[in-house]
CSV table of C-alpha atoms and ligand atoms in Angstrom, one decimal:
chain,number,residue,atom,x,y,z
A,1,MET,CA,42.6,52.2,-86.2
A,2,GLY,CA,44.9,49.5,-85.1
A,3,TYR,CA,47.1,50.1,-82.1
A,4,PRO,CA,50.5,48.7,-81.5
A,5,PHE,CA,49.6,47.6,-77.5
A,6,THR,CA,47.4,44.4,-77.0
A,7,SER,CA,46.2,45.1,-73.9
A,8,ALA,CA,45.6,48.4,-71.6
A,9,LEU,CA,44.5,49.6,-68.0
A,10,VAL,CA,42.4,52.9,-68.4
A,11,THR,CA,41.7,54.7,-65.1
A,12,GLY,CA,38.6,57.1,-64.8
A,13,ALA,CA,36.9,54.8,-67.2
A,14,SER,CA,33.6,55.2,-65.8
A,15,SER,CA,33.0,58.4,-67.7
A,16,GLY,CA,34.4,61.0,-70.2
A,17,ILE,CA,37.3,60.6,-71.7
A,18,GLY,CA,38.6,57.9,-70.0
A,19,GLU,CA,35.1,56.1,-71.2
A,20,VAL,CA,35.8,56.7,-74.9
A,21,MET,CA,39.1,55.8,-74.8
A,22,ALA,CA,38.0,52.3,-73.5
A,23,ASP,CA,35.3,52.2,-76.2
A,24,LEU,CA,38.0,52.9,-79.1
A,25,LEU,CA,40.3,50.1,-77.2
A,26,GLY,CA,37.4,47.7,-76.9
A,27,ARG,CA,36.4,48.1,-80.9
A,28,ALA,CA,39.9,47.4,-81.6
A,29,GLY,CA,40.1,44.1,-80.2
A,30,VAL,CA,42.3,45.2,-77.3
A,31,PRO,CA,41.3,43.7,-73.7
A,32,THR,CA,41.1,46.4,-70.9
A,33,VAL,CA,41.3,47.0,-67.3
A,34,VAL,CA,38.6,49.8,-66.5
A,35,VAL,CA,39.5,51.5,-63.3
A,36,ALA,CA,37.0,54.2,-61.6
A,37,ARG,CA,35.1,53.9,-57.9
A,38,ARG,CA,31.6,53.2,-59.9
A,39,GLY,CA,31.5,49.6,-60.3
A,40,ASP,CA,28.4,49.6,-61.9
A,41,ARG,CA,29.2,51.9,-65.1
A,42,LEU,CA,32.2,50.1,-65.3
A,43,ALA,CA,30.3,46.7,-65.5
A,44,GLU,CA,28.2,48.3,-68.3
A,45,ILE,CA,31.3,49.4,-70.5
A,46,ALA,CA,33.0,46.0,-70.2
A,47,ASP,CA,29.5,44.3,-71.1
A,48,ARG,CA,30.2,45.9,-74.4
A,49,HIS,CA,33.9,44.5,-75.2
A,50,ASP,CA,35.1,40.8,-75.2
A,51,GLY,CA,38.2,40.3,-72.4
A,52,PHE,CA,37.1,43.9,-70.3
A,53,GLU,CA,38.0,43.4,-66.9
A,54,VAL,CA,36.3,45.6,-64.1
A,55,LEU,CA,38.6,47.0,-61.2
A,56,ALA,CA,36.8,49.2,-59.0
A,57,ALA,CA,39.1,51.4,-56.9
A,58,ASP,CA,39.6,54.4,-55.3
A,59,LEU,CA,42.5,56.1,-56.4
A,60,THR,CA,42.6,58.5,-53.5
A,61,THR,CA,43.3,56.0,-51.1
A,62,PRO,CA,46.4,54.2,-50.5
A,63,GLU,CA,44.7,50.9,-50.6
A,64,GLY,CA,43.0,51.9,-54.1
A,65,GLN,CA,46.4,52.8,-55.5
A,66,GLN,CA,48.3,50.0,-54.3
A,67,VAL,CA,45.8,47.2,-55.9
A,68,VAL,CA,45.6,49.0,-59.0
A,69,ALA,CA,49.3,49.2,-59.0
A,70,GLU,CA,49.8,45.5,-58.7
A,71,ARG,CA,47.4,44.8,-61.6
A,72,ILE,CA,49.5,46.8,-63.7
A,73,ALA,CA,52.8,45.3,-62.5
A,74,SER,CA,51.0,41.4,-63.4
A,75,VAL,CA,53.7,39.6,-64.5
A,76,ASP,CA,51.0,36.8,-65.8
A,77,ARG,CA,48.5,39.2,-67.1
A,78,PRO,CA,50.8,42.2,-68.7
A,79,ILE,CA,49.3,45.4,-69.5
A,80,ASP,CA,50.8,47.1,-72.8
A,81,LEU,CA,49.0,50.4,-72.1
A,82,VAL,CA,48.8,52.4,-69.3
A,83,VAL,CA,46.4,55.4,-69.3
A,84,ASN,CA,46.4,57.7,-66.3
A,85,ASN,CA,43.1,59.7,-66.8
A,86,ALA,CA,41.3,59.7,-64.0
A,87,GLY,CA,41.5,63.6,-62.4
A,88,PHE,CA,38.8,66.3,-61.1
A,89,GLY,CA,39.0,70.0,-60.5
A,90,THR,CA,37.3,72.4,-57.3
A,91,SER,CA,36.8,75.7,-58.9
A,92,GLY,CA,36.8,78.5,-56.1
A,93,THR,CA,38.4,81.0,-54.7
A,94,PHE,CA,41.6,78.8,-52.9
A,95,HIS,CA,41.0,79.4,-49.1
A,96,GLU,CA,37.2,79.2,-49.0
A,97,LEU,CA,37.3,75.8,-50.5
A,98,ASP,CA,37.3,72.7,-48.4
A,99,VAL,CA,40.4,71.6,-48.0
A,100,ASP,CA,39.9,67.6,-47.7
A,101,ARG,CA,38.4,67.6,-51.1
A,102,LEU,CA,41.6,69.7,-52.3
A,103,ASP,CA,44.0,66.8,-50.5
A,104,ARG,CA,41.7,64.2,-52.5
A,105,GLU,CA,42.1,65.9,-55.5
A,106,VAL,CA,46.5,66.3,-55.0
A,107,GLN,CA,45.9,63.1,-54.4
A,108,LEU,CA,44.1,61.8,-57.3
A,109,ASN,CA,45.7,63.9,-59.5
A,110,ILE,CA,49.4,63.8,-58.8
A,111,ALA,CA,49.9,60.7,-56.1
A,112,ALA,CA,48.1,58.4,-58.1
A,113,LEU,CA,49.3,59.1,-61.4
A,114,THR,CA,52.8,59.2,-60.1
A,115,ARG,CA,52.4,55.4,-58.0
A,116,LEU,CA,51.0,54.3,-61.1
A,117,SER,CA,53.5,55.6,-63.4
A,118,HIS,CA,55.8,54.0,-61.6
A,119,ALA,CA,54.5,51.1,-61.4
A,120,ALA,CA,53.9,50.9,-65.5
A,121,LEU,CA,57.3,51.8,-66.1
A,122,ALA,CA,59.1,49.6,-63.3
A,123,THR,CA,57.4,46.8,-65.3
A,124,MET,CA,57.9,47.7,-68.9
A,125,VAL,CA,61.4,49.0,-69.2
A,126,PRO,CA,62.8,45.9,-68.3
A,127,ARG,CA,60.0,44.0,-70.8
A,128,GLY,CA,61.1,46.7,-73.6
A,129,ARG,CA,58.0,47.3,-74.7
A,130,GLY,CA,55.0,49.4,-73.1
A,131,TRP,CA,53.2,52.5,-73.2
A,132,LEU,CA,52.0,55.3,-70.6
A,133,LEU,CA,50.0,58.0,-71.4
A,134,ASN,CA,49.1,60.8,-68.5
A,135,VAL,CA,46.1,62.9,-69.0
A,136,SER,CA,47.2,66.5,-68.0
A,137,SER,CA,45.4,70.0,-69.1
A,138,ILE,CA,45.8,73.1,-71.6
A,139,ALA,CA,45.3,74.7,-68.0
A,140,GLY,CA,48.9,73.1,-66.7
A,141,PHE,CA,50.3,75.8,-68.7
A,142,GLN,CA,49.7,78.9,-67.1
A,143,ALA,CA,48.3,80.0,-63.2
A,144,ALA,CA,44.4,79.7,-63.4
A,145,PRO,CA,42.9,81.6,-60.3
A,146,LYS,CA,39.9,80.0,-59.0
A,147,LEU,CA,41.3,76.8,-60.2
A,148,ALA,CA,44.8,77.0,-58.4
A,149,VAL,CA,45.2,73.3,-57.3
A,150,TYR,CA,43.7,71.9,-60.2
A,151,ALA,CA,46.1,74.0,-62.6
A,152,ALA,CA,48.9,73.3,-60.4
A,153,THR,CA,48.4,70.0,-60.6
A,154,LYS,CA,48.4,69.7,-64.0
A,155,ALA,CA,51.9,71.7,-64.5
A,156,TYR,CA,53.1,68.6,-62.3
A,157,VAL,CA,51.7,66.1,-64.6
A,158,THR,CA,53.2,68.0,-67.6
A,159,SER,CA,56.6,68.5,-66.3
A,160,PHE,CA,56.6,64.8,-64.8
A,161,THR,CA,55.7,63.4,-67.9
A,162,GLU,CA,57.7,65.1,-70.4
A,163,SER,CA,60.9,64.4,-67.9
A,164,LEU,CA,59.4,60.4,-68.1
A,165,HIS,CA,59.4,60.9,-71.8
A,166,GLU,CA,63.2,61.3,-72.1
A,167,GLU,CA,64.1,59.2,-69.4
A,168,VAL,CA,62.9,56.1,-71.0
A,169,SER,CA,63.8,56.9,-74.4
A,170,GLY,CA,65.4,54.1,-76.3
A,171,THR,CA,63.9,51.8,-74.0
A,172,GLY,CA,61.3,50.5,-76.0
A,173,VAL,CA,59.0,52.3,-74.1
A,174,LYS,CA,56.7,55.7,-75.1
A,175,VAL,CA,55.5,57.9,-72.8
A,176,SER,CA,53.2,60.9,-73.9
A,177,VAL,CA,51.0,63.4,-71.8
A,178,LEU,CA,47.5,64.6,-73.7
A,179,CYS,CA,46.7,68.3,-72.7
A,180,PRO,CA,42.8,69.2,-73.5
A,181,GLY,CA,41.4,72.1,-73.5
A,182,LEU,CA,37.4,72.5,-72.9
A,183,THR,CA,35.7,69.3,-73.4
A,184,ARG,CA,32.3,68.6,-72.6
A,185,THR,CA,32.4,65.8,-70.2
A,186,GLU,CA,31.1,65.2,-66.3
A,187,PHE,CA,34.4,67.2,-65.2
A,188,GLN,CA,32.4,70.7,-65.5
A,189,GLN,CA,29.7,69.5,-63.1
A,190,VAL,CA,32.2,68.0,-60.7
A,191,SER,CA,34.8,70.8,-60.5
A,192,SER,CA,31.5,73.2,-60.3
A,193,THR,CA,32.7,75.1,-63.8
A,194,ASP,CA,29.7,74.7,-65.2
A,195,HIS,CA,27.8,77.8,-64.3
A,196,TYR,CA,30.6,79.6,-66.2
A,197,ALA,CA,31.8,76.9,-68.9
A,198,ASP,CA,28.4,76.8,-70.4
A,199,THR,CA,28.5,80.6,-72.0
A,200,PHE,CA,31.6,79.9,-73.5
A,201,PRO,CA,31.3,79.4,-77.2
A,202,ASP,CA,30.7,76.2,-79.6
A,203,PHE,CA,34.2,77.1,-80.8
A,204,VAL,CA,36.5,76.7,-77.6
A,205,TRP,CA,34.6,73.1,-77.1
A,206,THR,CA,36.8,69.9,-78.1
A,207,THR,CA,34.7,66.6,-78.6
A,208,VAL,CA,35.1,63.8,-76.0
A,209,ASP,CA,36.0,62.0,-79.2
A,210,ASP,CA,38.5,63.9,-80.7
A,211,VAL,CA,40.4,63.9,-77.6
A,212,ALA,CA,40.4,60.4,-77.0
A,213,ASN,CA,41.5,59.4,-80.3
A,214,ALA,CA,44.4,62.4,-80.5
A,215,GLY,CA,45.5,60.6,-77.1
A,216,LEU,CA,45.7,57.0,-78.4
A,217,ASP,CA,46.6,58.3,-81.6
A,218,GLY,CA,49.7,59.9,-80.1
A,219,VAL,CA,51.2,57.7,-77.4
A,220,SER,CA,50.8,54.9,-80.4
A,221,LYS,CA,53.1,57.3,-82.2
A,222,GLY,CA,55.3,58.0,-79.1
A,223,ARG,CA,54.6,61.8,-79.1
A,224,THR,CA,55.6,63.8,-76.2
A,225,VAL,CA,52.8,66.1,-75.8
A,226,VAL,CA,49.5,65.9,-77.1
A,227,VAL,CA,47.2,68.9,-77.7
A,228,PRO,CA,44.2,68.1,-79.3
A,229,GLY,CA,42.5,71.0,-81.6
A,230,VAL,CA,43.9,73.7,-83.8
A,231,LEU,CA,42.6,76.4,-80.9
A,232,TYR,CA,44.7,74.9,-78.3
A,233,LYS,CA,47.5,73.9,-80.1
A,234,GLY,CA,47.7,78.2,-80.7
A,235,VAL,CA,47.2,78.6,-77.3
A,236,VAL,CA,49.9,76.4,-76.1
A,237,ALA,CA,52.5,78.1,-78.7
A,238,ALA,CA,51.3,81.7,-77.5
A,239,SER,CA,51.7,80.3,-74.0
A,240,GLY,CA,55.3,80.2,-74.5
A,241,ILE,CA,55.8,83.5,-75.9
A,242,THR,CA,53.3,85.5,-73.5
A,243,PRO,CA,54.9,86.9,-70.4
A,244,ARG,CA,53.2,85.2,-67.3
A,245,GLY,CA,51.8,88.1,-65.8
A,246,LEU,CA,49.4,88.6,-68.6
A,247,ALA,CA,49.0,85.0,-69.2
A,248,ARG,CA,47.5,84.9,-65.7
A,249,ARG,CA,45.4,88.3,-65.8
A,250,ILE,CA,43.7,86.4,-69.0
A,251,SER,CA,43.0,83.1,-67.3
A,252,GLY,CA,41.7,84.8,-64.1
A,253,LEU,CA,39.2,86.6,-66.4
A,254,VAL,CA,38.4,83.4,-68.2
A,255,GLN,CA,37.6,81.5,-64.6
A,256,ARG,CA,35.6,84.7,-63.9
A,257,GLY,CA,33.0,82.5,-62.0
B,1,LIG,N1,36.8,68.1,-69.4
B,1,LIG,C1,37.8,68.6,-69.6
B,1,LIG,O1,37.3,69.9,-70.2
B,1,LIG,C2,38.9,68.6,-69.3
B,1,LIG,C3,40.0,69.3,-70.1
B,1,LIG,C4,41.2,68.9,-69.7
B,1,LIG,C5,41.6,67.8,-69.0
B,1,LIG,N2,40.8,67.0,-68.6
B,1,LIG,C6,41.2,65.8,-67.8
B,1,LIG,O2,40.7,64.8,-68.1
B,1,LIG,C7,40.5,63.4,-67.6
B,1,LIG,C8,39.5,63.0,-67.7
B,1,LIG,O3,38.3,63.7,-67.3
B,1,LIG,P1,36.7,64.0,-67.6
B,1,LIG,O4,36.7,65.3,-68.5
B,1,LIG,O5,36.6,62.6,-68.6
B,1,LIG,O6,35.9,64.2,-66.6
B,1,LIG,P2,34.8,63.1,-65.8
B,1,LIG,O7,33.7,62.7,-67.2
B,1,LIG,O8,34.4,63.6,-64.6
B,1,LIG,O9,35.5,61.6,-65.8
B,1,LIG,C9,36.5,61.6,-64.7
B,1,LIG,C10,37.0,60.1,-64.3
B,1,LIG,O10,37.9,59.9,-63.2
B,1,LIG,C11,37.0,59.1,-62.1
B,1,LIG,N3,37.7,59.4,-61.0
B,1,LIG,C12,37.3,60.5,-60.3
B,1,LIG,N4,37.7,60.4,-58.7
B,1,LIG,C13,38.1,59.2,-59.0
B,1,LIG,C14,38.9,58.6,-57.7
B,1,LIG,N5,38.8,58.6,-56.3
B,1,LIG,N6,39.2,57.2,-57.7
B,1,LIG,C15,39.2,56.6,-59.3
B,1,LIG,N7,38.8,57.4,-60.0
B,1,LIG,C16,38.2,58.5,-60.0
B,1,LIG,C17,35.6,59.2,-62.9
B,1,LIG,O11,35.4,58.2,-62.1
B,1,LIG,P3,34.2,57.6,-60.8
B,1,LIG,O12,33.6,58.7,-60.3
B,1,LIG,O13,33.3,56.7,-61.3
B,1,LIG,O14,35.4,57.5,-59.7
B,1,LIG,C18,35.9,59.2,-64.3
B,1,LIG,O15,35.4,57.9,-64.7
B,1,LIG,C19,40.9,64.3,-66.0
B,1,LIG,O16,42.1,64.2,-65.6
B,1,LIG,C20,40.5,65.6,-66.1
B,1,LIG,O17,41.4,66.5,-65.0
B,1,LIG,C21,39.6,67.4,-68.6
């Protein structure tokens, strides 16, 4: 498809949803800055497309956040679309988990995303043009026992991005939040949810292609909240009318690992 943006920066572009978004942008002729820690994987993706730029950075560190924020704010090489996609989860009982890992999860899912959203909008709003897509999760719509920190970080991302969408309305800048359901990527292995995720039936899985397409299409059209797949649209609609206690218990049964 043709996109309205003429340049892009995607975090977490070395695998999964971010990699597919980078490929979609590349195939549409949009020069893209690909960001993640694994520079070798980014270089392979950049080799597939014209005008791609590799920016290897650890977004859990202040230095990594700073270098990516500076690239987003560049006046000489402007970025039209910023996708804050990098993120990870940690499955398990909260008080038994490694607290340093949970700190890094909060740094990546919340602090880096906030910092890079600021860099994006502070540059785009005065320019009167730009697109910001933040990747959240359907896990952000209700509590998730055994994925407590992850669900809370994604609740932040959804609320924060919805607010920004309204704040910049009328400036020429579009802000959207993408809330995928279960999607097979490296996420399941990284978050240690693979042992029970593998038991879920096929119909609960959304394809990574559908998720990436829905995100880029949604932000192009200026949608506020983008939920890929009919099943998850229904889940989100139901979460608005289901009592919180019931939603919490159902969610706890799903993360039964
Ligand atoms: N898969 C799902 O079921 C699902 C569902 C809902 C929402 N999501 C969200 O979708 C987004 C993408 O996840 P995915 O499913 O595509 O998982 P993935 O395949 O594990 O991709 C995660 C990406 O984030 C990057 N990343 C991780 N730590 C980083 C760090 N410290 N600094 C910079 N980059 C870092 C990884 O690259 P490096 O390791 O090379 O740094 C990788 O490119 C995440 O925000 C996730 O929460 C996923």
